């Protein structure tokens, strides 16, 4: 097969032997079971991986579960992780008074109904995490305790207890009392138990070092399980590492070397095709876990061969494995644990991090290139797509590559041009009247539709000319080039040519002809300077030309035409660099256009191609994604990652409708397939949850975190609260937008910067009753807004209580009475003393009010303005001098979380204080500085241009980079990334702040420790 592929890549043709081998090649990739979906062979899961770069303490992840609140816990060899989609909270080995684990190697996890967790470790025994106080309790080992410190598996007894499989035996733990009971397993078993499962009938299954054993309901004895199926029986007598009972009642068993097998409801065991027994004496990879992912379908996690997907009774399996050439593939082939969470995500704990995917169909999915996968593309950049009359899909790629998808066979063939066309991109593909496939590249090539034999450079006259577009015209072929239009007679080989003629307005409008479309009897040519229409003849003497005209809203939005497509109503959709021109025919034969662009909701004005679907809607590929346009209302929806869209950029006009109605768009990273008629499967709604909170400087235990409808009371002296929150669906976190608002205190919503971890913070709140509103907005074709409301009660300070106020009034009245009584004796003297007393009290009251105002306006750690007060002052400054030059700088301390994690929060606070001191040293008395949140600071520079601001900011940044802070004998160094923006005339305050934030993230993406000026 390698021999055939190599010759195909180099374009060799003409040998009968090659034709025969080609037929063998096609037969070597049979269609997999597709369940009626012709794309199933190519629709691979898209995995998002969390590894050390995202904060996991060790790349080898061993277990994954979801707790009652919806958060995901990840076990690793280096500790335990609690994850909310944005933040990772790590629990390592305990010490120095810090709660933690006795052993960082986590082997197994079990989520408890109370929101807690059981943690099985490699050498530290079994630990229970209590969410009421975030503590860890270690169960004893030995008499009255567990059989061994090494915990392999934990499984429910469905009656308030759990079974614990250990290195030294089987134990039962009563969760309510904490009592542990040793379970006798008989002489036929080994002390080492890898897995345990109590089925719904009450039978207890034990995965033992000596095989699979079962204790039937009502019996005290464990007996070995056997099967008449030889391969299944081989599995049952191997070491049994994993067990599962699926929703249909089947029992699945996975072994150390013999693969896996399954038991039907009649008690008969069956092999997993190709993964049971010892075929040819070969051993299989260890089955670490088995998980049901769909009715009758399981994922089998292996230690070395990735994941095996199998549906009970089917003749074949499907392997999901790591592909080093595809970043969205499974990160590693050693998979130790699987989880299907409550919103439908599948998690896989691997030796290279934990991966997440959302299985099943989506509106969109993509095909990517890989030299290791015969079902993958041969090159990344899909430049042209064509569907022939045999329903094959031809993909024109870079460097002479052509891929042919045969959906009926579930296969893909890889071709490559040769000679002078070897390294040239494929611009266009079409089919001639006789079924031959013509390819426009550097010149013209032809492919035999039966043998796929390639004839390179068949037209010597155009050997050195790029052919940009092709269209069949009976026995002739019309070619669009950079030199105009050519028409090639396939029988006589005559070549005709038409080009633009200067000074002749009805000639071809431009020589760069990017696309040719036949609409009725007319020929439409999309060029770099507008549209030329040929009526009747494909190569006429004159054209009707359409182009952009300034100040004419009915003309094309722009002259560079990427593609043209008619819809069912006779309208023509023209893709341009300034949006879509929707052309409608007018009386007299003229055309009027209406523009659809970013003002209508498109995510970009740079439109490459448009395709209609069967429902009358239009879909457009843009420079930054794909949009759907309602054919009647013209309402725009932009696809997102939740819809399955993962190719971010489209620059070519590659687009076609597949035989089944799917829409195909070529991107820079591969091929995107859109299922326009697909409706998402309903899943459990995700929770918008508070995942961490600090109230009045006290960490809130996980079990006490406020939920929707709950109440928070702030009754200490600080009246502060800081909270983290997240939408617990774990899908597209970078696309989800968040807001929060404290009704009764905030006048507007507080927006979380896109891509930032959602967190809110309030300090020194006045007493009263408020409502904390949290909002998460998802994007894509099914956008949703999820809101959580929490009542907040802030108790008054002692001097704000009614009792204290009554006492103060009574005291004042008594004082007045005393003054009246003494008036007759010491009138003048008492008047002077009374005045002194009043002055003193007035001064104290003014000072107290000033202090309260200061506390409400400044950050308690740094002494600079807090976010709310800073924004108020900057708005006032802008309103007082609306035309003044003023700049804003947003600071973000680089890798500040690493400082907290490495040196502690006290060191982090010291770094923040020192950073503010450095900024203050460079500020003028007219400048404003505030703490924007966490490790972010903001500086307002009145009467300062962005260039002057950049000089000041660079001095601050350099001093920060040189600053060294000593903390407990260790040097702590910090750098900052800064975004700078000068307010533009008539620019809104929110837009100015947003541009500053965008500049900050540009600085972050530029490598940190730098500043960036907003455009």
XYZ file of N, CA, C and O in Angstrom, residues 272-275 284 287 298-302 305-310 317-320:
84
model
N -15.217 -9.075 22.570
C -15.174 -7.808 21.846
C -14.327 -8.056 20.607
O -13.157 -8.420 20.727
N -14.879 -7.921 19.410
C -14.155 -8.308 18.192
C -12.762 -7.681 18.128
O -12.597 -6.462 18.221
N -11.771 -8.566 17.998
C -10.385 -8.103 17.883
C -9.773 -7.659 19.186
O -8.615 -7.222 19.217
N -10.526 -7.765 20.300
C -9.988 -7.291 21.575
C -10.380 -8.238 22.709
O -10.675 -7.825 23.810
N -2.933 -7.922 24.825
C -3.574 -6.621 24.644
C -3.125 -5.649 25.726
O -2.599 -6.049 26.776
N -6.876 -2.888 30.242
C -8.111 -2.100 30.247
C -8.218 -1.414 31.607
O -8.466 -2.050 32.629
N -19.985 1.484 24.585
C -19.049 1.790 25.665
C -17.738 2.292 25.082
O -17.411 2.041 23.916
N -17.019 3.020 25.935
C -15.615 3.351 25.685
C -14.777 2.472 26.599
O -15.051 2.388 27.815
N -13.780 1.854 26.025
C -12.857 1.008 26.780
C -11.510 1.719 26.812
O -10.855 1.897 25.776
N -11.123 2.166 28.008
C -9.864 2.896 28.172
C -8.726 1.899 28.344
O -8.780 1.033 29.219
N -7.702 2.031 27.518
C -6.568 1.106 27.577
C -5.284 1.830 27.960
O -5.170 3.040 27.806
N -3.188 1.842 24.050
C -3.853 1.824 22.746
C -4.999 2.812 22.666
O -5.887 2.679 21.826
N -5.033 3.813 23.545
C -6.080 4.817 23.496
C -7.404 4.273 23.985
O -7.464 3.467 24.924
N -8.478 4.693 23.336
C -9.833 4.288 23.713
C -10.429 3.448 22.585
O -10.318 3.801 21.408
N -11.050 2.351 22.965
C -11.742 1.501 22.001
C -13.239 1.717 22.181
O -13.770 1.523 23.276
N -13.907 2.145 21.128
C -15.362 2.335 21.162
C -16.024 1.103 20.568
O -15.668 0.660 19.471
N -16.993 0.582 21.313
C -17.650 -0.645 20.830
C -19.119 -0.638 21.218
O -19.485 -0.264 22.333
N -14.878 -2.738 16.120
C -14.672 -1.664 17.078
C -14.101 -0.441 16.363
O -13.731 -0.506 15.187
N -14.050 0.661 17.082
C -13.437 1.876 16.563
C -12.405 2.352 17.582
O -12.703 2.418 18.779
N -11.228 2.666 17.112
C -10.162 3.111 18.013
C -10.032 4.624 17.970
O -9.998 5.234 16.902
N -9.983 5.223 19.148
C -9.745 6.663 19.296
C -8.386 6.801 19.947
O -8.215 6.467 21.125
